[in-house]
Amino acid sequence: QQHKAQTPSGRVVGYSVPSMAAHGEVEGGVGGGGGGGGVAFEDDDTLIGGERTGYTWEGAYRKTWDVDIAVTDVNAIAKFDLERRLKKRQRLLDAHVDLRVQKGMTRYLFLVVDLSASILKTDFSPSRLVTMRKAVSNFIRQYFDQNPISQLGVIATRNSLAQKLSELSGTPENHIRALNNATAGEGEPSLQNALEVAGGSLARGA
């Protein structure tokens, strides 16, 4: 048989008594006195084996915040995030999307190249000079491809001096030709003089 009673604090509790006739009177309404053998329980909080197990509705869902994440799971999450970022970057590259390129903007650029004695070293095959000329030629073509209304000039530094190989213009082949025909392998470079030449030309507008 099950019965309910109200505790002094106002909470409603119940008790179960196998047989009140056989075991006598249950004291206090909680089945704990006189050898009644009753087990008290509450409507929203359960007692099993004398230990409180929590509210019954808590078993309806999983406490994800109580789950310990293993180190391997953390590594897997980091790997997944990295793969997702790489795939997104690759999609942008495949679609040729580059928000930094604004083809409607006019830019003025001086390109400084080192034609001092160190350019003849062969730590790059066949030499630094050949490698530099090829890299600069590719850069010039790409520059005008992305900046069709811009202008570029080339400045060389050697013998601790700096001089313009080509004036500001929008013709890439003129700059490449001037670079290939320039004399290389003399003295030391001077970045300061090269910057002064570039700054003076930009200030005068030519």
mmCIF file with all atom_site columns, C-alpha atoms in Angstrom:
data_model
loop_
_atom_site.group_PDB
_atom_site.id
_atom_site.type_symbol
_atom_site.label_atom_id
_atom_site.label_alt_id
_atom_site.label_comp_id
_atom_site.label_asym_id
_atom_site.label_entity_id
_atom_site.label_seq_id
_atom_site.pdbx_PDB_ins_code
_atom_site.Cartn_x
_atom_site.Cartn_y
_atom_site.Cartn_z
_atom_site.occupancy
_atom_site.B_iso_or_equiv
_atom_site.pdbx_formal_charge
_atom_site.auth_seq_id
_atom_site.auth_comp_id
_atom_site.auth_asym_id
_atom_site.auth_atom_id
_atom_site.pdbx_PDB_model_num
ATOM 1   C CA . GLN A 1 1   ? 0.000  0.000  0.000   1.00 0.00 ? 1   GLN A CA 1
ATOM 2   C CA . GLN A 1 2   ? 1.191  3.543  -0.742  1.00 0.00 ? 2   GLN A CA 1
ATOM 3   C CA . HIS A 1 3   ? 0.355  6.636  1.236   1.00 0.00 ? 3   HIS A CA 1
ATOM 4   C CA . LYS A 1 4   ? 1.315  10.284 1.128   1.00 0.00 ? 4   LYS A CA 1
ATOM 5   C CA . ALA A 1 5   ? 1.985  12.748 3.908   1.00 0.00 ? 5   ALA A CA 1
ATOM 6   C CA . GLN A 1 6   ? 3.181  16.336 4.228   1.00 0.00 ? 6   GLN A CA 1
ATOM 7   C CA . THR A 1 7   ? 6.437  17.012 6.050   1.00 0.00 ? 7   THR A CA 1
ATOM 8   C CA . PRO A 1 8   ? 6.921  20.002 8.391   1.00 0.00 ? 8   PRO A CA 1
ATOM 9   C CA . SER A 1 9   ? 8.766  21.807 5.588   1.00 0.00 ? 9   SER A CA 1
ATOM 10  C CA . GLY A 1 10  ? 5.742  21.504 3.352   1.00 0.00 ? 10  GLY A CA 1
ATOM 11  C CA . ARG A 1 11  ? 7.053  18.834 0.954   1.00 0.00 ? 11  ARG A CA 1
ATOM 12  C CA . VAL A 1 12  ? 4.800  15.940 0.033   1.00 0.00 ? 12  VAL A CA 1
ATOM 13  C CA . VAL A 1 13  ? 6.347  12.507 0.597   1.00 0.00 ? 13  VAL A CA 1
ATOM 14  C CA . GLY A 1 14  ? 4.998  9.047  0.297   1.00 0.00 ? 14  GLY A CA 1
ATOM 15  C CA . TYR A 1 15  ? 5.654  5.737  1.912   1.00 0.00 ? 15  TYR A CA 1
ATOM 16  C CA . SER A 1 16  ? 5.016  2.173  1.036   1.00 0.00 ? 16  SER A CA 1
ATOM 17  C CA . VAL A 1 17  ? 4.107  -0.384 3.695   1.00 0.00 ? 17  VAL A CA 1
ATOM 18  C CA . PRO A 1 18  ? 3.877  -4.083 2.797   1.00 0.00 ? 18  PRO A CA 1
ATOM 19  C CA . SER A 1 19  ? 1.274  -4.763 5.417   1.00 0.00 ? 19  SER A CA 1
ATOM 20  C CA . MET A 1 20  ? 0.272  -2.332 8.119   1.00 0.00 ? 20  MET A CA 1
ATOM 21  C CA . ALA A 1 21  ? -1.662 -5.052 9.932   1.00 0.00 ? 21  ALA A CA 1
ATOM 22  C CA . ALA A 1 22  ? 1.316  -7.381 10.056  1.00 0.00 ? 22  ALA A CA 1
ATOM 23  C CA . HIS A 1 23  ? 4.001  -4.814 10.875  1.00 0.00 ? 23  HIS A CA 1
ATOM 24  C CA . GLY A 1 24  ? 2.135  -2.384 13.035  1.00 0.00 ? 24  GLY A CA 1
ATOM 25  C CA . GLU A 1 25  ? 1.829  1.374  12.836  1.00 0.00 ? 25  GLU A CA 1
ATOM 26  C CA . VAL A 1 26  ? 4.183  3.444  10.734  1.00 0.00 ? 26  VAL A CA 1
ATOM 27  C CA . GLU A 1 27  ? 5.491  6.391  12.718  1.00 0.00 ? 27  GLU A CA 1
ATOM 28  C CA . GLY A 1 28  ? 5.987  9.829  11.281  1.00 0.00 ? 28  GLY A CA 1
ATOM 29  C CA . GLY A 1 29  ? 4.562  8.912  7.916   1.00 0.00 ? 29  GLY A CA 1
ATOM 30  C CA . VAL A 1 30  ? 7.955  7.928  6.505   1.00 0.00 ? 30  VAL A CA 1
ATOM 31  C CA . GLY A 1 31  ? 8.008  4.230  7.348   1.00 0.00 ? 31  GLY A CA 1
ATOM 32  C CA . GLY A 1 32  ? 11.125 4.495  9.436   1.00 0.00 ? 32  GLY A CA 1
ATOM 33  C CA . GLY A 1 33  ? 9.852  3.727  12.966  1.00 0.00 ? 33  GLY A CA 1
ATOM 34  C CA . GLY A 1 34  ? 8.477  0.745  14.869  1.00 0.00 ? 34  GLY A CA 1
ATOM 35  C CA . GLY A 1 35  ? 9.952  -1.796 12.483  1.00 0.00 ? 35  GLY A CA 1
ATOM 36  C CA . GLY A 1 36  ? 7.411  -0.885 9.844   1.00 0.00 ? 36  GLY A CA 1
ATOM 37  C CA . GLY A 1 37  ? 9.878  -1.644 7.053   1.00 0.00 ? 37  GLY A CA 1
ATOM 38  C CA . GLY A 1 38  ? 8.508  1.132  4.827   1.00 0.00 ? 38  GLY A CA 1
ATOM 39  C CA . VAL A 1 39  ? 10.669 2.947  2.233   1.00 0.00 ? 39  VAL A CA 1
ATOM 40  C CA . ALA A 1 40  ? 10.093 6.681  1.825   1.00 0.00 ? 40  ALA A CA 1
ATOM 41  C CA . PHE A 1 41  ? 10.070 8.298  -1.577  1.00 0.00 ? 41  PHE A CA 1
ATOM 42  C CA . GLU A 1 42  ? 9.287  11.731 -2.965  1.00 0.00 ? 42  GLU A CA 1
ATOM 43  C CA . ASP A 1 43  ? 7.257  12.635 -6.011  1.00 0.00 ? 43  ASP A CA 1
ATOM 44  C CA . ASP A 1 44  ? 10.199 14.199 -7.882  1.00 0.00 ? 44  ASP A CA 1
ATOM 45  C CA . ASP A 1 45  ? 13.237 12.796 -6.090  1.00 0.00 ? 45  ASP A CA 1
ATOM 46  C CA . THR A 1 46  ? 13.926 9.061  -5.833  1.00 0.00 ? 46  THR A CA 1
ATOM 47  C CA . LEU A 1 47  ? 15.636 7.022  -3.096  1.00 0.00 ? 47  LEU A CA 1
ATOM 48  C CA . ILE A 1 48  ? 17.175 3.713  -4.151  1.00 0.00 ? 48  ILE A CA 1
ATOM 49  C CA . GLY A 1 49  ? 18.988 1.645  -1.560  1.00 0.00 ? 49  GLY A CA 1
ATOM 50  C CA . GLY A 1 50  ? 19.091 4.606  0.794   1.00 0.00 ? 50  GLY A CA 1
ATOM 51  C CA . GLU A 1 51  ? 20.929 6.851  -1.755  1.00 0.00 ? 51  GLU A CA 1
ATOM 52  C CA . ARG A 1 52  ? 19.422 9.771  -3.600  1.00 0.00 ? 52  ARG A CA 1
ATOM 53  C CA . THR A 1 53  ? 19.533 9.213  -7.366  1.00 0.00 ? 53  THR A CA 1
ATOM 54  C CA . GLY A 1 54  ? 18.285 12.618 -8.524  1.00 0.00 ? 54  GLY A CA 1
ATOM 55  C CA . TYR A 1 55  ? 15.187 13.713 -10.319 1.00 0.00 ? 55  TYR A CA 1
ATOM 56  C CA . THR A 1 56  ? 13.487 11.194 -12.575 1.00 0.00 ? 56  THR A CA 1
ATOM 57  C CA . TRP A 1 57  ? 13.285 13.625 -15.488 1.00 0.00 ? 57  TRP A CA 1
ATOM 58  C CA . GLU A 1 58  ? 17.070 13.954 -15.540 1.00 0.00 ? 58  GLU A CA 1
ATOM 59  C CA . GLY A 1 59  ? 17.322 10.522 -17.108 1.00 0.00 ? 59  GLY A CA 1
ATOM 60  C CA . ALA A 1 60  ? 15.456 11.701 -20.194 1.00 0.00 ? 60  ALA A CA 1
ATOM 61  C CA . TYR A 1 61  ? 18.510 13.416 -21.704 1.00 0.00 ? 61  TYR A CA 1
ATOM 62  C CA . ARG A 1 62  ? 22.277 13.147 -21.702 1.00 0.00 ? 62  ARG A CA 1
ATOM 63  C CA . LYS A 1 63  ? 24.432 15.658 -19.878 1.00 0.00 ? 63  LYS A CA 1
ATOM 64  C CA . THR A 1 64  ? 26.918 16.376 -22.622 1.00 0.00 ? 64  THR A CA 1
ATOM 65  C CA . TRP A 1 65  ? 28.853 18.760 -20.384 1.00 0.00 ? 65  TRP A CA 1
ATOM 66  C CA . ASP A 1 66  ? 29.651 15.915 -18.011 1.00 0.00 ? 66  ASP A CA 1
ATOM 67  C CA . VAL A 1 67  ? 31.308 13.830 -20.716 1.00 0.00 ? 67  VAL A CA 1
ATOM 68  C CA . ASP A 1 68  ? 35.113 13.872 -20.637 1.00 0.00 ? 68  ASP A CA 1
ATOM 69  C CA . ILE A 1 69  ? 36.643 14.519 -24.044 1.00 0.00 ? 69  ILE A CA 1
ATOM 70  C CA . ALA A 1 70  ? 39.653 12.322 -24.657 1.00 0.00 ? 70  ALA A CA 1
ATOM 71  C CA . VAL A 1 71  ? 42.864 13.752 -26.066 1.00 0.00 ? 71  VAL A CA 1
ATOM 72  C CA . THR A 1 72  ? 42.356 11.793 -29.262 1.00 0.00 ? 72  THR A CA 1
ATOM 73  C CA . ASP A 1 73  ? 38.939 13.417 -29.684 1.00 0.00 ? 73  ASP A CA 1
ATOM 74  C CA . VAL A 1 74  ? 40.499 16.883 -29.304 1.00 0.00 ? 74  VAL A CA 1
ATOM 75  C CA . ASN A 1 75  ? 43.081 16.052 -31.960 1.00 0.00 ? 75  ASN A CA 1
ATOM 76  C CA . ALA A 1 76  ? 40.346 14.773 -34.245 1.00 0.00 ? 76  ALA A CA 1
ATOM 77  C CA . ILE A 1 77  ? 38.386 18.005 -33.821 1.00 0.00 ? 77  ILE A CA 1
ATOM 78  C CA . ALA A 1 78  ? 41.465 20.118 -34.568 1.00 0.00 ? 78  ALA A CA 1
ATOM 79  C CA . LYS A 1 79  ? 42.234 18.024 -37.647 1.00 0.00 ? 79  LYS A CA 1
ATOM 80  C CA . PHE A 1 80  ? 38.664 18.337 -38.880 1.00 0.00 ? 80  PHE A CA 1
ATOM 81  C CA . ASP A 1 81  ? 38.742 22.125 -38.432 1.00 0.00 ? 81  ASP A CA 1
ATOM 82  C CA . LEU A 1 82  ? 42.045 22.383 -40.315 1.00 0.00 ? 82  LEU A CA 1
ATOM 83  C CA . GLU A 1 83  ? 40.727 20.257 -43.187 1.00 0.00 ? 83  GLU A CA 1
ATOM 84  C CA . ARG A 1 84  ? 37.599 22.400 -43.366 1.00 0.00 ? 84  ARG A CA 1
ATOM 85  C CA . ARG A 1 85  ? 39.663 25.600 -43.575 1.00 0.00 ? 85  ARG A CA 1
ATOM 86  C CA . LEU A 1 86  ? 41.952 24.139 -46.258 1.00 0.00 ? 86  LEU A CA 1
ATOM 87  C CA . LYS A 1 87  ? 38.984 23.012 -48.352 1.00 0.00 ? 87  LYS A CA 1
ATOM 88  C CA . LYS A 1 88  ? 37.425 26.470 -48.116 1.00 0.00 ? 88  LYS A CA 1
ATOM 89  C CA . ARG A 1 89  ? 40.700 28.102 -49.171 1.00 0.00 ? 89  ARG A CA 1
ATOM 90  C CA . GLN A 1 90  ? 41.029 25.694 -52.083 1.00 0.00 ? 90  GLN A CA 1
ATOM 91  C CA . ARG A 1 91  ? 37.486 26.478 -53.245 1.00 0.00 ? 91  ARG A CA 1
ATOM 92  C CA . LEU A 1 92  ? 38.354 30.171 -53.303 1.00 0.00 ? 92  LEU A CA 1
ATOM 93  C CA . LEU A 1 93  ? 41.534 29.504 -55.268 1.00 0.00 ? 93  LEU A CA 1
ATOM 94  C CA . ASP A 1 94  ? 39.729 27.267 -57.744 1.00 0.00 ? 94  ASP A CA 1
ATOM 95  C CA . ALA A 1 95  ? 37.133 29.950 -58.334 1.00 0.00 ? 95  ALA A CA 1
ATOM 96  C CA . HIS A 1 96  ? 39.919 32.557 -58.821 1.00 0.00 ? 96  HIS A CA 1
ATOM 97  C CA . VAL A 1 97  ? 38.434 34.696 -56.089 1.00 0.00 ? 97  VAL A CA 1
ATOM 98  C CA . ASP A 1 98  ? 40.885 37.214 -54.691 1.00 0.00 ? 98  ASP A CA 1
ATOM 99  C CA . LEU A 1 99  ? 39.219 40.114 -52.916 1.00 0.00 ? 99  LEU A CA 1
ATOM 100 C CA . ARG A 1 100 ? 42.543 41.943 -52.534 1.00 0.00 ? 100 ARG A CA 1
ATOM 101 C CA . VAL A 1 101 ? 42.832 42.550 -56.286 1.00 0.00 ? 101 VAL A CA 1
ATOM 102 C CA . GLN A 1 102 ? 41.198 45.807 -57.365 1.00 0.00 ? 102 GLN A CA 1
ATOM 103 C CA . LYS A 1 103 ? 41.821 46.214 -61.081 1.00 0.00 ? 103 LYS A CA 1
ATOM 104 C CA . GLY A 1 104 ? 40.252 49.666 -61.165 1.00 0.00 ? 104 GLY A CA 1
ATOM 105 C CA . MET A 1 105 ? 42.929 51.222 -58.926 1.00 0.00 ? 105 MET A CA 1
ATOM 106 C CA . THR A 1 106 ? 45.954 53.029 -60.354 1.00 0.00 ? 106 THR A CA 1
ATOM 107 C CA . ARG A 1 107 ? 49.217 52.094 -58.644 1.00 0.00 ? 107 ARG A CA 1
ATOM 108 C CA . TYR A 1 108 ? 52.743 53.414 -59.113 1.00 0.00 ? 108 TYR A CA 1
ATOM 109 C CA . LEU A 1 109 ? 55.506 50.974 -58.251 1.00 0.00 ? 109 LEU A CA 1
ATOM 110 C CA . PHE A 1 110 ? 59.279 50.990 -58.484 1.00 0.00 ? 110 PHE A CA 1
ATOM 111 C CA . LEU A 1 111 ? 60.935 47.579 -58.424 1.00 0.00 ? 111 LEU A CA 1
ATOM 112 C CA . VAL A 1 112 ? 64.490 47.552 -56.992 1.00 0.00 ? 112 VAL A CA 1
ATOM 113 C CA . VAL A 1 113 ? 66.863 44.810 -58.185 1.00 0.00 ? 113 VAL A CA 1
ATOM 114 C CA . ASP A 1 114 ? 70.340 43.955 -56.967 1.00 0.00 ? 114 ASP A CA 1
ATOM 115 C CA . LEU A 1 115 ? 72.903 43.931 -59.774 1.00 0.00 ? 115 LEU A CA 1
ATOM 116 C CA . SER A 1 116 ? 75.994 44.008 -57.543 1.00 0.00 ? 116 SER A CA 1
ATOM 117 C CA . ALA A 1 117 ? 78.789 41.431 -57.568 1.00 0.00 ? 117 ALA A CA 1
ATOM 118 C CA . SER A 1 118 ? 76.818 39.063 -55.357 1.00 0.00 ? 118 SER A CA 1
ATOM 119 C CA . ILE A 1 119 ? 74.264 38.475 -58.134 1.00 0.00 ? 119 ILE A CA 1
ATOM 120 C CA . LEU A 1 120 ? 76.816 36.327 -59.996 1.00 0.00 ? 120 LEU A CA 1
ATOM 121 C CA . LYS A 1 121 ? 77.000 33.683 -57.267 1.00 0.00 ? 121 LYS A CA 1
ATOM 122 C CA . THR A 1 122 ? 75.921 30.186 -58.251 1.00 0.00 ? 122 THR A CA 1
ATOM 123 C CA . ASP A 1 123 ? 74.096 29.062 -55.113 1.00 0.00 ? 123 ASP A CA 1
ATOM 124 C CA . PHE A 1 124 ? 71.004 29.180 -57.380 1.00 0.00 ? 124 PHE A CA 1
ATOM 125 C CA . SER A 1 125 ? 71.196 27.181 -60.597 1.00 0.00 ? 125 SER A CA 1
ATOM 126 C CA . PRO A 1 126 ? 72.557 28.290 -62.987 1.00 0.00 ? 126 PRO A CA 1
ATOM 127 C CA . SER A 1 127 ? 73.169 31.618 -61.166 1.00 0.00 ? 127 SER A CA 1
ATOM 128 C CA . ARG A 1 128 ? 71.439 34.223 -59.051 1.00 0.00 ? 128 ARG A CA 1
ATOM 129 C CA . LEU A 1 129 ? 71.281 36.544 -62.051 1.00 0.00 ? 129 LEU A CA 1
ATOM 130 C CA . VAL A 1 130 ? 69.356 34.151 -64.280 1.00 0.00 ? 130 VAL A CA 1
ATOM 131 C CA . THR A 1 131 ? 67.017 33.171 -61.443 1.00 0.00 ? 131 THR A CA 1
ATOM 132 C CA . MET A 1 132 ? 66.362 36.806 -60.541 1.00 0.00 ? 132 MET A CA 1
ATOM 133 C CA . ARG A 1 133 ? 65.635 37.857 -64.120 1.00 0.00 ? 133 ARG A CA 1
ATOM 134 C CA . LYS A 1 134 ? 63.155 35.032 -64.544 1.00 0.00 ? 134 LYS A CA 1
ATOM 135 C CA . ALA A 1 135 ? 61.377 35.752 -61.242 1.00 0.00 ? 135 ALA A CA 1
ATOM 136 C CA . VAL A 1 136 ? 61.211 39.507 -61.878 1.00 0.00 ? 136 VAL A CA 1
ATOM 137 C CA . SER A 1 137 ? 59.896 38.997 -65.412 1.00 0.00 ? 137 SER A CA 1
ATOM 138 C CA . ASN A 1 138 ? 57.094 36.788 -64.091 1.00 0.00 ? 138 ASN A CA 1
ATOM 139 C CA . PHE A 1 139 ? 56.281 39.344 -61.399 1.00 0.00 ? 139 PHE A CA 1
ATOM 140 C CA . ILE A 1 140 ? 56.068 42.205 -63.910 1.00 0.00 ? 140 ILE A CA 1
ATOM 141 C CA . ARG A 1 141 ? 53.657 40.299 -66.148 1.00 0.00 ? 141 ARG A CA 1
ATOM 142 C CA . GLN A 1 142 ? 51.464 39.291 -63.219 1.00 0.00 ? 142 GLN A CA 1
ATOM 143 C CA . TYR A 1 143 ? 51.525 42.846 -61.862 1.00 0.00 ? 143 TYR A CA 1
ATOM 144 C CA . PHE A 1 144 ? 50.096 44.316 -65.053 1.00 0.00 ? 144 PHE A CA 1
ATOM 145 C CA . ASP A 1 145 ? 47.642 41.468 -65.373 1.00 0.00 ? 145 ASP A CA 1
ATOM 146 C CA . GLN A 1 146 ? 46.171 42.355 -61.975 1.00 0.00 ? 146 GLN A CA 1
ATOM 147 C CA . ASN A 1 147 ? 46.747 46.125 -62.325 1.00 0.00 ? 147 ASN A CA 1
ATOM 148 C CA . PRO A 1 148 ? 46.076 46.911 -65.988 1.00 0.00 ? 148 PRO A CA 1
ATOM 149 C CA . ILE A 1 149 ? 45.928 50.704 -65.552 1.00 0.00 ? 149 ILE A CA 1
ATOM 150 C CA . SER A 1 150 ? 48.936 50.971 -63.209 1.00 0.00 ? 150 SER A CA 1
ATOM 151 C CA . GLN A 1 151 ? 52.537 51.925 -63.911 1.00 0.00 ? 151 GLN A CA 1
ATOM 152 C CA . LEU A 1 152 ? 55.857 50.356 -62.956 1.00 0.00 ? 152 LEU A CA 1
ATOM 153 C CA . GLY A 1 153 ? 59.524 51.230 -63.124 1.00 0.00 ? 153 GLY A CA 1
ATOM 154 C CA . VAL A 1 154 ? 62.754 49.306 -62.465 1.00 0.00 ? 154 VAL A CA 1
ATOM 155 C CA . ILE A 1 155 ? 65.712 50.571 -60.407 1.00 0.00 ? 155 ILE A CA 1
ATOM 156 C CA . ALA A 1 156 ? 69.074 48.772 -60.229 1.00 0.00 ? 156 ALA A CA 1
ATOM 157 C CA . THR A 1 157 ? 71.626 49.102 -57.445 1.00 0.00 ? 157 THR A CA 1
ATOM 158 C CA . ARG A 1 158 ? 75.336 48.362 -57.900 1.00 0.00 ? 158 ARG A CA 1
ATOM 159 C CA . ASN A 1 159 ? 78.687 49.991 -57.087 1.00 0.00 ? 159 ASN A CA 1
ATOM 160 C CA . SER A 1 160 ? 76.974 51.505 -54.027 1.00 0.00 ? 160 SER A CA 1
ATOM 161 C CA . LEU A 1 161 ? 74.811 53.559 -56.393 1.00 0.00 ? 161 LEU A CA 1
ATOM 162 C CA . ALA A 1 162 ? 71.298 53.316 -57.810 1.00 0.00 ? 162 ALA A CA 1
ATOM 163 C CA . GLN A 1 163 ? 69.906 54.187 -61.224 1.00 0.00 ? 163 GLN A CA 1
ATOM 164 C CA . LYS A 1 164 ? 66.640 53.719 -63.074 1.00 0.00 ? 164 LYS A CA 1
ATOM 165 C CA . LEU A 1 165 ? 66.668 51.017 -65.734 1.00 0.00 ? 165 LEU A CA 1
ATOM 166 C CA . SER A 1 166 ? 63.196 52.007 -66.911 1.00 0.00 ? 166 SER A CA 1
ATOM 167 C CA . GLU A 1 167 ? 60.831 54.904 -66.222 1.00 0.00 ? 167 GLU A CA 1
ATOM 168 C CA . LEU A 1 168 ? 57.307 54.536 -64.905 1.00 0.00 ? 168 LEU A CA 1
ATOM 169 C CA . SER A 1 169 ? 55.147 53.118 -67.685 1.00 0.00 ? 169 SER A CA 1
ATOM 170 C CA . GLY A 1 170 ? 52.452 50.556 -68.375 1.00 0.00 ? 170 GLY A CA 1
ATOM 171 C CA . THR A 1 171 ? 54.392 48.436 -70.889 1.00 0.00 ? 171 THR A CA 1
ATOM 172 C CA . PRO A 1 172 ? 55.718 45.259 -69.250 1.00 0.00 ? 172 PRO A CA 1
ATOM 173 C CA . GLU A 1 173 ? 57.976 44.244 -72.156 1.00 0.00 ? 173 GLU A CA 1
ATOM 174 C CA . ASN A 1 174 ? 59.961 47.487 -71.915 1.00 0.00 ? 174 ASN A CA 1
ATOM 175 C CA . HIS A 1 175 ? 60.821 46.780 -68.275 1.00 0.00 ? 175 HIS A CA 1
ATOM 176 C CA . ILE A 1 176 ? 61.765 43.164 -68.960 1.00 0.00 ? 176 ILE A CA 1
ATOM 177 C CA . ARG A 1 177 ? 63.980 44.186 -71.891 1.00 0.00 ? 177 ARG A CA 1
ATOM 178 C CA . ALA A 1 178 ? 65.747 46.833 -69.806 1.00 0.00 ? 178 ALA A CA 1
ATOM 179 C CA . LEU A 1 179 ? 66.399 44.330 -67.021 1.00 0.00 ? 179 LEU A CA 1
ATOM 180 C CA . ASN A 1 180 ? 67.822 41.718 -69.378 1.00 0.00 ? 180 ASN A CA 1
ATOM 181 C CA . ASN A 1 181 ? 70.143 44.238 -71.051 1.00 0.00 ? 181 ASN A CA 1
ATOM 182 C CA . ALA A 1 182 ? 71.480 45.709 -67.803 1.00 0.00 ? 182 ALA A CA 1
ATOM 183 C CA . THR A 1 183 ? 75.098 45.104 -66.775 1.00 0.00 ? 183 THR A CA 1
ATOM 184 C CA . ALA A 1 184 ? 75.402 43.035 -63.618 1.00 0.00 ? 184 ALA A CA 1
ATOM 185 C CA . GLY A 1 185 ? 78.092 41.978 -61.179 1.00 0.00 ? 185 GLY A CA 1
ATOM 186 C CA . GLU A 1 186 ? 79.724 45.219 -60.060 1.00 0.00 ? 186 GLU A CA 1
ATOM 187 C CA . GLY A 1 187 ? 80.549 46.440 -56.537 1.00 0.00 ? 187 GLY A CA 1
ATOM 188 C CA . GLU A 1 188 ? 78.151 46.514 -53.597 1.00 0.00 ? 188 GLU A CA 1
ATOM 189 C CA . PRO A 1 189 ? 74.429 47.283 -53.469 1.00 0.00 ? 189 PRO A CA 1
ATOM 190 C CA . SER A 1 190 ? 72.930 50.347 -51.755 1.00 0.00 ? 190 SER A CA 1
ATOM 191 C CA . LEU A 1 191 ? 69.315 50.027 -50.712 1.00 0.00 ? 191 LEU A CA 1
ATOM 192 C CA . GLN A 1 192 ? 69.280 53.550 -49.281 1.00 0.00 ? 192 GLN A CA 1
ATOM 193 C CA . ASN A 1 193 ? 70.259 55.123 -52.602 1.00 0.00 ? 193 ASN A CA 1
ATOM 194 C CA . ALA A 1 194 ? 67.687 52.974 -54.408 1.00 0.00 ? 194 ALA A CA 1
ATOM 195 C CA . LEU A 1 195 ? 64.921 54.149 -52.072 1.00 0.00 ? 195 LEU A CA 1
ATOM 196 C CA . GLU A 1 196 ? 65.978 57.770 -52.519 1.00 0.00 ? 196 GLU A CA 1
ATOM 197 C CA . VAL A 1 197 ? 65.814 57.442 -56.307 1.00 0.00 ? 197 VAL A CA 1
ATOM 198 C CA . ALA A 1 198 ? 62.383 55.822 -56.102 1.00 0.00 ? 198 ALA A CA 1
ATOM 199 C CA . GLY A 1 199 ? 61.071 58.378 -53.604 1.00 0.00 ? 199 GLY A CA 1
ATOM 200 C CA . GLY A 1 200 ? 62.328 61.310 -55.676 1.00 0.00 ? 200 GLY A CA 1
ATOM 201 C CA . SER A 1 201 ? 60.759 59.975 -58.862 1.00 0.00 ? 201 SER A CA 1
ATOM 202 C CA . LEU A 1 202 ? 57.410 59.329 -57.184 1.00 0.00 ? 202 LEU A CA 1
ATOM 203 C CA . ALA A 1 203 ? 57.434 62.798 -55.619 1.00 0.00 ? 203 ALA A CA 1
ATOM 204 C CA . ARG A 1 204 ? 57.979 64.392 -59.055 1.00 0.00 ? 204 ARG A CA 1
ATOM 205 C CA . GLY A 1 205 ? 55.373 62.142 -60.636 1.00 0.00 ? 205 GLY A CA 1
ATOM 206 C CA . ALA A 1 206 ? 57.838 60.468 -62.970 1.00 0.00 ? 206 ALA A CA 1
#
